[in-house]
mmCIF file of C-alpha atoms and ligand atoms in Angstrom:
data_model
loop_
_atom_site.group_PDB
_atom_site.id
_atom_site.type_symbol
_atom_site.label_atom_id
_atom_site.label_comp_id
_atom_site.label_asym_id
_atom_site.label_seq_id
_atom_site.Cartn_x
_atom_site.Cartn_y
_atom_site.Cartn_z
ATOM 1 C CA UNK A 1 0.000 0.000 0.000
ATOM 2 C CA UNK A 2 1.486 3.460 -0.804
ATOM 3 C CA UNK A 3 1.819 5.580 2.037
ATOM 4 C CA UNK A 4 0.739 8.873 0.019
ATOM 5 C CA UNK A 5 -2.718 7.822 -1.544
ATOM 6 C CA UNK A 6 -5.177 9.518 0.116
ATOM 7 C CA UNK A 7 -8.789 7.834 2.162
ATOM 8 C CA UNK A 8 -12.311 9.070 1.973
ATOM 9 C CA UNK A 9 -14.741 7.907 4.092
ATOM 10 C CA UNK A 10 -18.292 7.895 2.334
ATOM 11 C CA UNK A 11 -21.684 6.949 3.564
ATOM 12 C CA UNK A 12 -24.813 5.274 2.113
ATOM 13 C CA UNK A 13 -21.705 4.307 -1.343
ATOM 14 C CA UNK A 14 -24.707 1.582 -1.840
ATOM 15 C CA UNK A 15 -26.648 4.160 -4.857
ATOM 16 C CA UNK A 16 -26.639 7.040 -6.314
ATOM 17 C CA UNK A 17 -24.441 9.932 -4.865
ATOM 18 C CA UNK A 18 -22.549 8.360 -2.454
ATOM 19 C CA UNK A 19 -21.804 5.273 -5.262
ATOM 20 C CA UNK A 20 -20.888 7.478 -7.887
ATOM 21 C CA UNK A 21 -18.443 9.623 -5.489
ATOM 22 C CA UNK A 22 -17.024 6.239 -4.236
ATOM 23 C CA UNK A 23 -16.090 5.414 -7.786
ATOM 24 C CA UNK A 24 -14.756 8.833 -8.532
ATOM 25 C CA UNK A 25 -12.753 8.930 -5.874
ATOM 26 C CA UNK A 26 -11.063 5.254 -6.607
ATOM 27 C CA UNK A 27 -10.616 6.751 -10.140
ATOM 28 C CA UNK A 28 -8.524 9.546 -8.980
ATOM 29 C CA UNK A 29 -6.297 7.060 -7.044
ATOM 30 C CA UNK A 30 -7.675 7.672 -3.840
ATOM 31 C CA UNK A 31 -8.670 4.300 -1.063
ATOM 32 C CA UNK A 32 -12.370 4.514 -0.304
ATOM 33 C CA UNK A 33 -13.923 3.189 2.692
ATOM 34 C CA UNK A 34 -17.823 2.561 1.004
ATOM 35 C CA UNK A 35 -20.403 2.805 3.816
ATOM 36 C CA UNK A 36 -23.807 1.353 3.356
ATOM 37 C CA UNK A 37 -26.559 -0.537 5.153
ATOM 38 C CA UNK A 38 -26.324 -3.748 3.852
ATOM 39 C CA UNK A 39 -22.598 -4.547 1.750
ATOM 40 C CA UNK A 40 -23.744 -8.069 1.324
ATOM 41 C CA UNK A 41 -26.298 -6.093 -1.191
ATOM 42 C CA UNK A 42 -23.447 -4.165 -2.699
ATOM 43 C CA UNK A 43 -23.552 -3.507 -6.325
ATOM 44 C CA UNK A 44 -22.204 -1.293 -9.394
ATOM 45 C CA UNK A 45 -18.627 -0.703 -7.246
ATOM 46 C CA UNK A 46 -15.106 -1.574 -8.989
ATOM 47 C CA UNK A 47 -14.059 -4.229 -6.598
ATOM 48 C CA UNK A 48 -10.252 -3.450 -5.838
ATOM 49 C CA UNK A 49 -7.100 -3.579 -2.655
ATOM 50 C CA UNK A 50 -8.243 -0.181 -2.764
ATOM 51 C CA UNK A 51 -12.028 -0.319 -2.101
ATOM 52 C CA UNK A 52 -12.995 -1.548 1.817
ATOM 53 C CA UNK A 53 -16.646 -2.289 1.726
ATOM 54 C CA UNK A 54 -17.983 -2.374 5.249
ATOM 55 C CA UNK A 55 -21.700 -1.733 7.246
ATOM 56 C CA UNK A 56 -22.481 1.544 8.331
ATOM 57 C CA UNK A 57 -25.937 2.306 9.513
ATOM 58 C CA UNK A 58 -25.906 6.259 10.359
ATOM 59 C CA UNK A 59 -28.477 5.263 12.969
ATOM 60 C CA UNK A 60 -26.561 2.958 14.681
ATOM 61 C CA UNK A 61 -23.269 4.164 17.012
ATOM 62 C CA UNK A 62 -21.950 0.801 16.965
ATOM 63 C CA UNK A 63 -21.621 0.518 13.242
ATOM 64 C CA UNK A 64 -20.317 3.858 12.732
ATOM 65 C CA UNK A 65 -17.390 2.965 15.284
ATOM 66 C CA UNK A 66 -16.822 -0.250 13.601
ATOM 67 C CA UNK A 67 -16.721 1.200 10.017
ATOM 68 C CA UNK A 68 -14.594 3.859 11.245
ATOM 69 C CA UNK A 69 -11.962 1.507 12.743
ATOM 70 C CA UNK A 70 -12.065 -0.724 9.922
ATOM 71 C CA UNK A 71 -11.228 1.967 7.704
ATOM 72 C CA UNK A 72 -8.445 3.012 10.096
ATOM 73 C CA UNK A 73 -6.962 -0.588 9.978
ATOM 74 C CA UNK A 74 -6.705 -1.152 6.650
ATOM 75 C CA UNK A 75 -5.633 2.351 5.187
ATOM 76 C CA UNK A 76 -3.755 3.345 8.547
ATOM 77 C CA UNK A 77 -5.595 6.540 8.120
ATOM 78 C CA UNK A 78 -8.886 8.675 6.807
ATOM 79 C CA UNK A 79 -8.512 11.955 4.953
ATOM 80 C CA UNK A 80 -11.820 13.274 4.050
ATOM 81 C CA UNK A 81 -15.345 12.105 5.296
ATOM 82 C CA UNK A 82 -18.557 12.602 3.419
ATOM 83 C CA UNK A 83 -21.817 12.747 4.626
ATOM 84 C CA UNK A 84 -24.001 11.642 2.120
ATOM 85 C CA UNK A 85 -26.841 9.311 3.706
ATOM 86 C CA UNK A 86 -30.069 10.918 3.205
ATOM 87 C CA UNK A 87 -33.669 10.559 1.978
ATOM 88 C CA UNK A 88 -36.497 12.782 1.099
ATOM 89 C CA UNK A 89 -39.495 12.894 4.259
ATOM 90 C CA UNK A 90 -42.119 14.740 2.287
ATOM 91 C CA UNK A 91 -45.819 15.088 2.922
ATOM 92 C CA UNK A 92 -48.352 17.276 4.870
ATOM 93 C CA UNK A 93 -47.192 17.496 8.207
ATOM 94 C CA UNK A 94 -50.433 16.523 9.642
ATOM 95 C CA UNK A 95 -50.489 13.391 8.196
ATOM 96 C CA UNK A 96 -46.991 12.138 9.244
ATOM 97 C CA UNK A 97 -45.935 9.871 12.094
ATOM 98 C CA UNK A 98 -43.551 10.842 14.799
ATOM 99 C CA UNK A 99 -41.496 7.954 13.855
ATOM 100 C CA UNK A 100 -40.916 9.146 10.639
ATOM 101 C CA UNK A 101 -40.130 12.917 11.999
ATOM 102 C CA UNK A 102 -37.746 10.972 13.950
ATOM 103 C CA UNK A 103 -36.504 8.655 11.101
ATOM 104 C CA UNK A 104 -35.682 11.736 8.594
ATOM 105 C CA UNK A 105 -33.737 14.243 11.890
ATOM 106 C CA UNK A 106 -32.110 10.437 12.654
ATOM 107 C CA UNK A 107 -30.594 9.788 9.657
ATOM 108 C CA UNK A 108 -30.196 13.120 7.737
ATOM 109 C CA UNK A 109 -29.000 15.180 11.072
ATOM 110 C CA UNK A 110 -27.971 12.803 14.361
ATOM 111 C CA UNK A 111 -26.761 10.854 11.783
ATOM 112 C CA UNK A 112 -24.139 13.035 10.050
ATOM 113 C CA UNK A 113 -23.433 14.300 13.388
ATOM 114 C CA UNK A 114 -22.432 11.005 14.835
ATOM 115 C CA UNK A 115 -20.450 10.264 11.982
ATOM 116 C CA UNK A 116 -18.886 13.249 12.123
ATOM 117 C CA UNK A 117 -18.050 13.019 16.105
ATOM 118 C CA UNK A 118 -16.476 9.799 15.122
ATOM 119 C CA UNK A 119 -13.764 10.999 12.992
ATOM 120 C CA UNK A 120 -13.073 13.647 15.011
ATOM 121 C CA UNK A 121 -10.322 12.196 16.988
ATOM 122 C CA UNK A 122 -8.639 11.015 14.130
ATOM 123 C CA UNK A 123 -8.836 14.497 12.201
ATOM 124 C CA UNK A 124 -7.426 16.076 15.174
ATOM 125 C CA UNK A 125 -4.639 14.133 16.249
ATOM 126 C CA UNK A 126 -3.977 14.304 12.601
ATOM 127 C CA UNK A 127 -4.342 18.480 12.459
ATOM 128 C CA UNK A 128 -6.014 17.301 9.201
ATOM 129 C CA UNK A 129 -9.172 16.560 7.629
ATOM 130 C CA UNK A 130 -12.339 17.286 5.479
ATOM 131 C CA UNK A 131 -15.597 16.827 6.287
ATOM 132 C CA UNK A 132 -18.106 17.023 2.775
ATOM 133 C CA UNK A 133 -21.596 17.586 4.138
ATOM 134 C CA UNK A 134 -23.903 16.422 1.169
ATOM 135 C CA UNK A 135 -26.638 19.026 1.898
ATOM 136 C CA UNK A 136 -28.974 20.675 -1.451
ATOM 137 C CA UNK A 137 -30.673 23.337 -2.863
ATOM 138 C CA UNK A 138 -33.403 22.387 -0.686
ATOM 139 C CA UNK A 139 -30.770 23.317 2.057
ATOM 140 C CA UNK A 140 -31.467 27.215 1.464
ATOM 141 C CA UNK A 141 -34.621 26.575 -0.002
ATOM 142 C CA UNK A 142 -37.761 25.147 0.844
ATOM 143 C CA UNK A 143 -40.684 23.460 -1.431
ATOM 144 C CA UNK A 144 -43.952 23.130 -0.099
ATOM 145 C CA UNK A 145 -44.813 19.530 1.879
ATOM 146 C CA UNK A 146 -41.036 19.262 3.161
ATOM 147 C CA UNK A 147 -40.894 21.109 6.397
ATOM 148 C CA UNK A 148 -39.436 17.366 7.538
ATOM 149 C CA UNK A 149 -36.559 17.407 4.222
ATOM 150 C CA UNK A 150 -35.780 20.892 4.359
ATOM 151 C CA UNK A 151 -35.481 20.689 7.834
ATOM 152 C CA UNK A 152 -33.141 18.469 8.084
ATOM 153 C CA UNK A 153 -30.894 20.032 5.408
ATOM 154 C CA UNK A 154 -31.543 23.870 6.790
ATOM 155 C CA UNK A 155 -30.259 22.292 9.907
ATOM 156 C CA UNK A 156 -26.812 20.537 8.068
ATOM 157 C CA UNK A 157 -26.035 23.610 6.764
ATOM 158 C CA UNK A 158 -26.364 25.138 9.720
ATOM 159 C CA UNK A 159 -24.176 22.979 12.138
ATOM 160 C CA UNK A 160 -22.120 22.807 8.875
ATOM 161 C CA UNK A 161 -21.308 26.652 8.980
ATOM 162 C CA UNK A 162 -21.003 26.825 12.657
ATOM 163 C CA UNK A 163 -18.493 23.849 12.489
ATOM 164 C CA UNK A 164 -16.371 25.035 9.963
ATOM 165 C CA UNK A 165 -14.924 27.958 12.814
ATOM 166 C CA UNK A 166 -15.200 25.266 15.206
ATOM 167 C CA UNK A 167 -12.769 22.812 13.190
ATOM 168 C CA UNK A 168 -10.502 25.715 11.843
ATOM 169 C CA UNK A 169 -9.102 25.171 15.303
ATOM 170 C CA UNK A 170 -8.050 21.538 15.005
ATOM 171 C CA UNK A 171 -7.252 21.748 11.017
ATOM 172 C CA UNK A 172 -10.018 20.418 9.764
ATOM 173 C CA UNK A 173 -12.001 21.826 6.600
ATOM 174 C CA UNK A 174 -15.718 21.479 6.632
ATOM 175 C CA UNK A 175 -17.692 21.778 3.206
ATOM 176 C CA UNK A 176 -21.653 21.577 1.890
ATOM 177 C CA UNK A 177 -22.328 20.435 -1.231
ATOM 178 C CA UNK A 178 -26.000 21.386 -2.758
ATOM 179 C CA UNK A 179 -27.120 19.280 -5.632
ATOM 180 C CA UNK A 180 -30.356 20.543 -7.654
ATOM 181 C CA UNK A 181 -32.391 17.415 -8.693
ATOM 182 C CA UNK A 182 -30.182 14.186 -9.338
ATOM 183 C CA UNK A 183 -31.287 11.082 -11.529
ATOM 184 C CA UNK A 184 -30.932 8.541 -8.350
ATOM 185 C CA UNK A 185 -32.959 6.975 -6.212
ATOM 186 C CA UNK A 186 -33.783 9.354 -4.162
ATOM 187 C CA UNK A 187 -37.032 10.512 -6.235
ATOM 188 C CA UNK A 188 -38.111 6.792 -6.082
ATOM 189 C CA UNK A 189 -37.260 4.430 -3.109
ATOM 190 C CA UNK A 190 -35.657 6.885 -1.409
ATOM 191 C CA UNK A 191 -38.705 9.081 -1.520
ATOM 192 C CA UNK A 192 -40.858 8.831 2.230
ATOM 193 C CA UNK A 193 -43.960 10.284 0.809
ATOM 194 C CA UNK A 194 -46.769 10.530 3.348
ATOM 195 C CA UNK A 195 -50.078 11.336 3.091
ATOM 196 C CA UNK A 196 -53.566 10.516 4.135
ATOM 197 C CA UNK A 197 -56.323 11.032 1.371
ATOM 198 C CA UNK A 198 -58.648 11.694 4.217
ATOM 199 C CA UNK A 199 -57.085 15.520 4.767
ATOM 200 C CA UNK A 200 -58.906 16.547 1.941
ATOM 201 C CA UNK A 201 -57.696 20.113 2.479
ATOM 202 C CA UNK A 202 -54.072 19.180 1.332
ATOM 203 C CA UNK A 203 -54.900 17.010 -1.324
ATOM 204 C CA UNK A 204 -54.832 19.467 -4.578
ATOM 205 C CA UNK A 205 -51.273 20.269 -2.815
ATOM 206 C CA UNK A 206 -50.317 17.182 -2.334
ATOM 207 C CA UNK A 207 -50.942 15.995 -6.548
ATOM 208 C CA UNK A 208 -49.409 19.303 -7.356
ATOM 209 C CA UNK A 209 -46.081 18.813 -5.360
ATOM 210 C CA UNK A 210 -45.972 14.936 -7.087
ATOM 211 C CA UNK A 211 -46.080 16.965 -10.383
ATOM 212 C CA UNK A 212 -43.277 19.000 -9.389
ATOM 213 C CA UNK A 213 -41.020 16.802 -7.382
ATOM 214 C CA UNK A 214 -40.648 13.388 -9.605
ATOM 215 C CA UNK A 215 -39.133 15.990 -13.080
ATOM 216 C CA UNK A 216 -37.339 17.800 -10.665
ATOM 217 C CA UNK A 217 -35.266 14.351 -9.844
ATOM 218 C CA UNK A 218 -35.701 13.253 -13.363
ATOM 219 C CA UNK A 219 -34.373 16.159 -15.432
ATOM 220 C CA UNK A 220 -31.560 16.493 -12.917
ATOM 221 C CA UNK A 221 -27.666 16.206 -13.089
ATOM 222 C CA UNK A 222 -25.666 12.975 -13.319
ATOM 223 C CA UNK A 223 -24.505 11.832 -10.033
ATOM 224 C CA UNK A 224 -21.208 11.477 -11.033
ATOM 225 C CA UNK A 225 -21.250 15.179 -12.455
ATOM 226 C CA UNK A 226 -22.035 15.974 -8.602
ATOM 227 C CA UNK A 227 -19.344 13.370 -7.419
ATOM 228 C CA UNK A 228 -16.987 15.617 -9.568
ATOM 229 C CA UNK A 229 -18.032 18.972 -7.418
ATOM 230 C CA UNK A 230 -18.231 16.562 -4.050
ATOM 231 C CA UNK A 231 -14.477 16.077 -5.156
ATOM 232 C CA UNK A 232 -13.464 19.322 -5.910
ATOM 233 C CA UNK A 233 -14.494 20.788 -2.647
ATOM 234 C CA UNK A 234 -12.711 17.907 -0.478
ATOM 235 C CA UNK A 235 -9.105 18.771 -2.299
ATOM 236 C CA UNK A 236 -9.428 22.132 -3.045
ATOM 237 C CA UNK A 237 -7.456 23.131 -0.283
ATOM 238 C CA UNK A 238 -9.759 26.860 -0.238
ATOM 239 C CA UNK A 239 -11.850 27.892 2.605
ATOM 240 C CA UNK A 240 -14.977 27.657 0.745
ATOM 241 C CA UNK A 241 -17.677 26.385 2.312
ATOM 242 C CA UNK A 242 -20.393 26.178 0.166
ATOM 243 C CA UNK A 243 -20.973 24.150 -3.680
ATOM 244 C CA UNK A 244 -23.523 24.417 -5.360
ATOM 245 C CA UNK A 245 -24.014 21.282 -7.712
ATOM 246 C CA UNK A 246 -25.457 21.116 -11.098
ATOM 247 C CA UNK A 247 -27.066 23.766 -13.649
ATOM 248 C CA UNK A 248 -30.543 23.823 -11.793
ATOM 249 C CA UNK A 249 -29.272 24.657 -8.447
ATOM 250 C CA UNK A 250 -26.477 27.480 -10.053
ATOM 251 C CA UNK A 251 -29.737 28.572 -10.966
ATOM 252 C CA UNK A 252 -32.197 28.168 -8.516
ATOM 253 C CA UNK A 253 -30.007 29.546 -5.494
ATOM 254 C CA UNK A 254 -28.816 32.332 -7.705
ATOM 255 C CA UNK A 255 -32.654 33.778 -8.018
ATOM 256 C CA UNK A 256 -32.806 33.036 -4.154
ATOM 257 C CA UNK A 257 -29.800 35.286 -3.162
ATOM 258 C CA UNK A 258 -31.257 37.875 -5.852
ATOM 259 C CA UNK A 259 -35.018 37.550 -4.110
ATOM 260 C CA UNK A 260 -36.452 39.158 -1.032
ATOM 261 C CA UNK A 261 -38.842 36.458 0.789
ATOM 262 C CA UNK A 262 -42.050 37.990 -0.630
ATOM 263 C CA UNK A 263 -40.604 37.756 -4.227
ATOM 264 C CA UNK A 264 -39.108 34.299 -4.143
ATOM 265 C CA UNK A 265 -41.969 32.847 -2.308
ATOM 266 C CA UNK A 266 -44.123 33.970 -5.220
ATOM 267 C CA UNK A 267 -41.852 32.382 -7.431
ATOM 268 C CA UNK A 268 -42.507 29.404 -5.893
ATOM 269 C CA UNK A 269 -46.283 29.499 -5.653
ATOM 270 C CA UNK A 270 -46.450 30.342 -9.292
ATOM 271 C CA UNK A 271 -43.596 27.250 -9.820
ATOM 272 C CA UNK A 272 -46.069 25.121 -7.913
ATOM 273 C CA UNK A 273 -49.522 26.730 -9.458
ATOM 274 C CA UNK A 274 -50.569 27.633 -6.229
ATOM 275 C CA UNK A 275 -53.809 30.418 -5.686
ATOM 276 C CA UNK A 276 -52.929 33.022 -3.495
HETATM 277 P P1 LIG B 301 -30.087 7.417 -3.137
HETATM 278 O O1 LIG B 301 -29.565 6.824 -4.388
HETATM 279 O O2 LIG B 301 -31.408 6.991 -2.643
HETATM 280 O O3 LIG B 301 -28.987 7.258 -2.010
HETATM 281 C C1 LIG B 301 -29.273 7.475 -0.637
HETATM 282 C C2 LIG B 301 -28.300 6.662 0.156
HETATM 283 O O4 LIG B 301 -28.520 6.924 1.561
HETATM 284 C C3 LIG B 301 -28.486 5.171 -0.061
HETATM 285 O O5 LIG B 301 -27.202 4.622 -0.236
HETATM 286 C C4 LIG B 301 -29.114 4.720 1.234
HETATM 287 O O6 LIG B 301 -28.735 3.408 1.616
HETATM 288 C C5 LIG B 301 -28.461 5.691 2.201
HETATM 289 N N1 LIG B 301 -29.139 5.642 3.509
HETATM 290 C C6 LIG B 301 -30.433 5.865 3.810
HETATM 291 N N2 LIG B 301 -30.636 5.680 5.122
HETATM 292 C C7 LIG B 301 -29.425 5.337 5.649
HETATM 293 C C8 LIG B 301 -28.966 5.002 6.951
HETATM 294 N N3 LIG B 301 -29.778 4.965 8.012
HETATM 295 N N4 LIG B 301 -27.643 4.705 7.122
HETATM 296 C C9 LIG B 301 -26.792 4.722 6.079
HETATM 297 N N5 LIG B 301 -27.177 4.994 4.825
HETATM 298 C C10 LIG B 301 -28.477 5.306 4.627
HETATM 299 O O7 LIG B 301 -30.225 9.013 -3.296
HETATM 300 P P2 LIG B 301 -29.124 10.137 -3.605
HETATM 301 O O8 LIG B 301 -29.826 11.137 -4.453
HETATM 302 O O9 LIG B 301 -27.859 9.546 -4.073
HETATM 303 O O10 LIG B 301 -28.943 10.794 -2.159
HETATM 304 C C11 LIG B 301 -27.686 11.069 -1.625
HETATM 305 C C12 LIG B 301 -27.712 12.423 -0.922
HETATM 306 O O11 LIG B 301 -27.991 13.453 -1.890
HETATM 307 C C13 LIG B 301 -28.790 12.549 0.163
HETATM 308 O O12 LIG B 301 -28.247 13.205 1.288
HETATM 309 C C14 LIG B 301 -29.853 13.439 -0.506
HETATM 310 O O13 LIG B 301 -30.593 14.179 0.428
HETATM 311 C C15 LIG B 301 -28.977 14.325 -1.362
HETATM 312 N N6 LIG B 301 -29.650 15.005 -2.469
HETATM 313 C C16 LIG B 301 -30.284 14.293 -3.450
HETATM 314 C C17 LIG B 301 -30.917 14.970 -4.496
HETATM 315 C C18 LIG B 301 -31.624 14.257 -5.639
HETATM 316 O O14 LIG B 301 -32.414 14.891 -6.376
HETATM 317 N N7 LIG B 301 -31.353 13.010 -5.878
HETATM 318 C C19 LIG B 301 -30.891 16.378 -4.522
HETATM 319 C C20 LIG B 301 -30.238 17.065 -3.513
HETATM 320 C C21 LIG B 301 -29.615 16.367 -2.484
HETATM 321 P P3 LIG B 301 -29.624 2.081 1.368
HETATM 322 O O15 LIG B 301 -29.206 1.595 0.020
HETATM 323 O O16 LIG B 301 -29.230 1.173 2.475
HETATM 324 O O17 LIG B 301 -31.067 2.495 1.428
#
C-alpha cells in the first residue's frame, strides 16, 4: 500500500451519490472506505485492494465505530469524510408519524453528526481533515410539503457553517455540497412520501407537489457530475464552504440570493400553481 494515496470515508456508497463519489474517488487514485446498510447487497462498485466495503448504519453508534476503525486498519488513516446518507421525508405534516419525523432528523441530522463526532479524533490528532456535508438546494430553499426534508438540510447547513470555525481550530475543513435534482434513487425508493387522502384540504397540494417533485429528480444532473463537485471541494485546499451542484441549483439559489422572501416565495407558488 502506498503511504501517500489519500482515504475518503463515504456513507450510504450503496446508490446514487454516495456510489458514484465512491467510484470517482477510486478513479482519482484515492482508497475509499464505502459505507452502506447492507454490503452483502453491494452492487455497481469496482471491486479493488483499494475499495474496503464495510456496514455503516448512520443510525446505529456501533456501526459507525466499527466502520470507522475498519477503515483506520486497513488504510492506517482517513482523509476526508462525506456525509451523504439521506432521503427525502415529504408530505403534509399533519399526516406524518412521529417515527418518521424521527426517522428523517435520525438519519439526515444525528446521523451526520455522529459520523462526524467519530472521525473527530482522528482528524485532530492528525491536524487534518475534510468533512463534505452532502446538503442541497433544498438546504437554502424550501418546497412546499417538506418542512421534515428541508429541515433536516436547513439544519446541516447550519451545524455545517457553525463547524467550519469550530474545526478551523483543530485543522479540519468542513464543506456543503447542494445538488439541484439528481437522476438517483432518491425521487423513487428513497422518496418517504406521506399522506392521508382523508385531509382533503391538502390534497390538490399534495398531486401538485408529485407533479413537481418526480421531473425535478428526473431532469436532474448525473450523479457522477455531482461526485466531480463533491471532489473538488474535499481537495481544493480553499476555505470555501459552500458548492452548489449542477445547472438547476447554479440557478435556482442564484434567483434566491437575488429575491427578497415575498418575491421568491411567489416564485414558488407560481412554480407550484398555487392560488394566493
Ligand atoms: P439514493 O440513491 O437513494 O442514495 C441514498 C443513500 O442513503 C443510499 O445509499 C441509502 O442506503 C443511504 N441511507 C439511507 N438511510 C441510511 C442510513 N440509516 N444509514 C446509512 N445509509 C443510509 O439518493 P441520492 O440522491 O444519491 O442521495 C444522496 C444524498 O444526496 C442525500 O443526502 C440526498 O438528500 C442528497 N440530495 C439528493 C438529491 C436528488 O435529487 N437526488 C438532490 C439534492 C440532495 P440504502 O441503500 O441502504 O437504502
Amino acid at each position: 500500500m502506498n503511504n501517500t494515496t489519500k482515504t475518503v470515508l463515504i456513507t450510504g456508497a450503496s446508490s446514487g451519490l454516495g456510489r458514484a463519489t465512491a467510484e470517482h474517488f477510486h478513479a482519482q487514485g484515492w482508497n475509499v472506505v464505502a459505507t452502506m446498510r447492507s454490503p452483502e447487497r453491494a452492487s455497481g462498485l469496482t471491486a479493488s485492494d483499494r475499495v474496503l466495503l464495510t456496514r455503516l448504519d448512520v443510525q446505529d453508534a456501533d456501526s459507525i465505530r466499527s466502520a470507522v476503525d475498519a477503515g483506520l486498519e486497513r488504510f492506517g488513516r482517513i482523509d476526508v469524510l462525506v456525509n451523504n446518507a439521506g432521503y427525502g421525508a415529504y408530505g403534509p405534516l399533519e399526516a406524518t408519524s412521529p417515527e418518521e419525523i424521527r426517522r428523517q432528523f435520525d438519519v439526515n441530522v444525528f446521523g451526520l453528526l455522529a459520523t462526524t463526532q467519530a472521525l473527530l479524533p482522528h482528524f485532530r490528532a492528525n491536524r487534518s481533515g475534510v468533512v463534505v456535508n452532502v446538503s442541497s438546494i433544498g438546504g437554502r430553499m424550501a418546497f412546499p410539503l417538506g418542512s421534515l426534508y428541508h429541515g433536516a438540510k436547513f439544519a446541516v447547513e447550519g451545524l455545517s457553517e457553525a463547524l467550519r470555525y469550530e474545526l478551523a481550530e483543530i485543522g479540519v475543513a468542513v464543506k456543503v455540497v447542494e445538488p439541484g435534482g439528481m437522476k438517483t434513487d432518491f425521487g423513487g425508493r428513497s422518496l418517504a412520501f406521506t399522506n392521508d387522502e382523508e385531509l382533503t384540504e391538502y390534497q390538490p397540494l399534495v398531486q401538485k407537489v408529485l407533479g413537481v417533485l418526480g421531473p425535478l429528480v428526473e431532469s436532474g444532473s448525473a450523479p457522477e457530475l455531482v461526485a466531480e463537485v463533491v471532489h473538488t471541494a474535499a481537495t481544493d485546499g480553499t476555505a470555501q464552504l459552500r458548492y452548489e451542484a449542477g445547472p438547476d441549483a447554479v440557478q435556482l439559489l442564484g434567483l434566491r440570493r437575488a429575491s427578497d422572501d415575498a418575491s421568491f416565495f411567489t416564485a414558488i407558488e407560481t412554480q407550484f400553481s398555487l392560488q394566493r
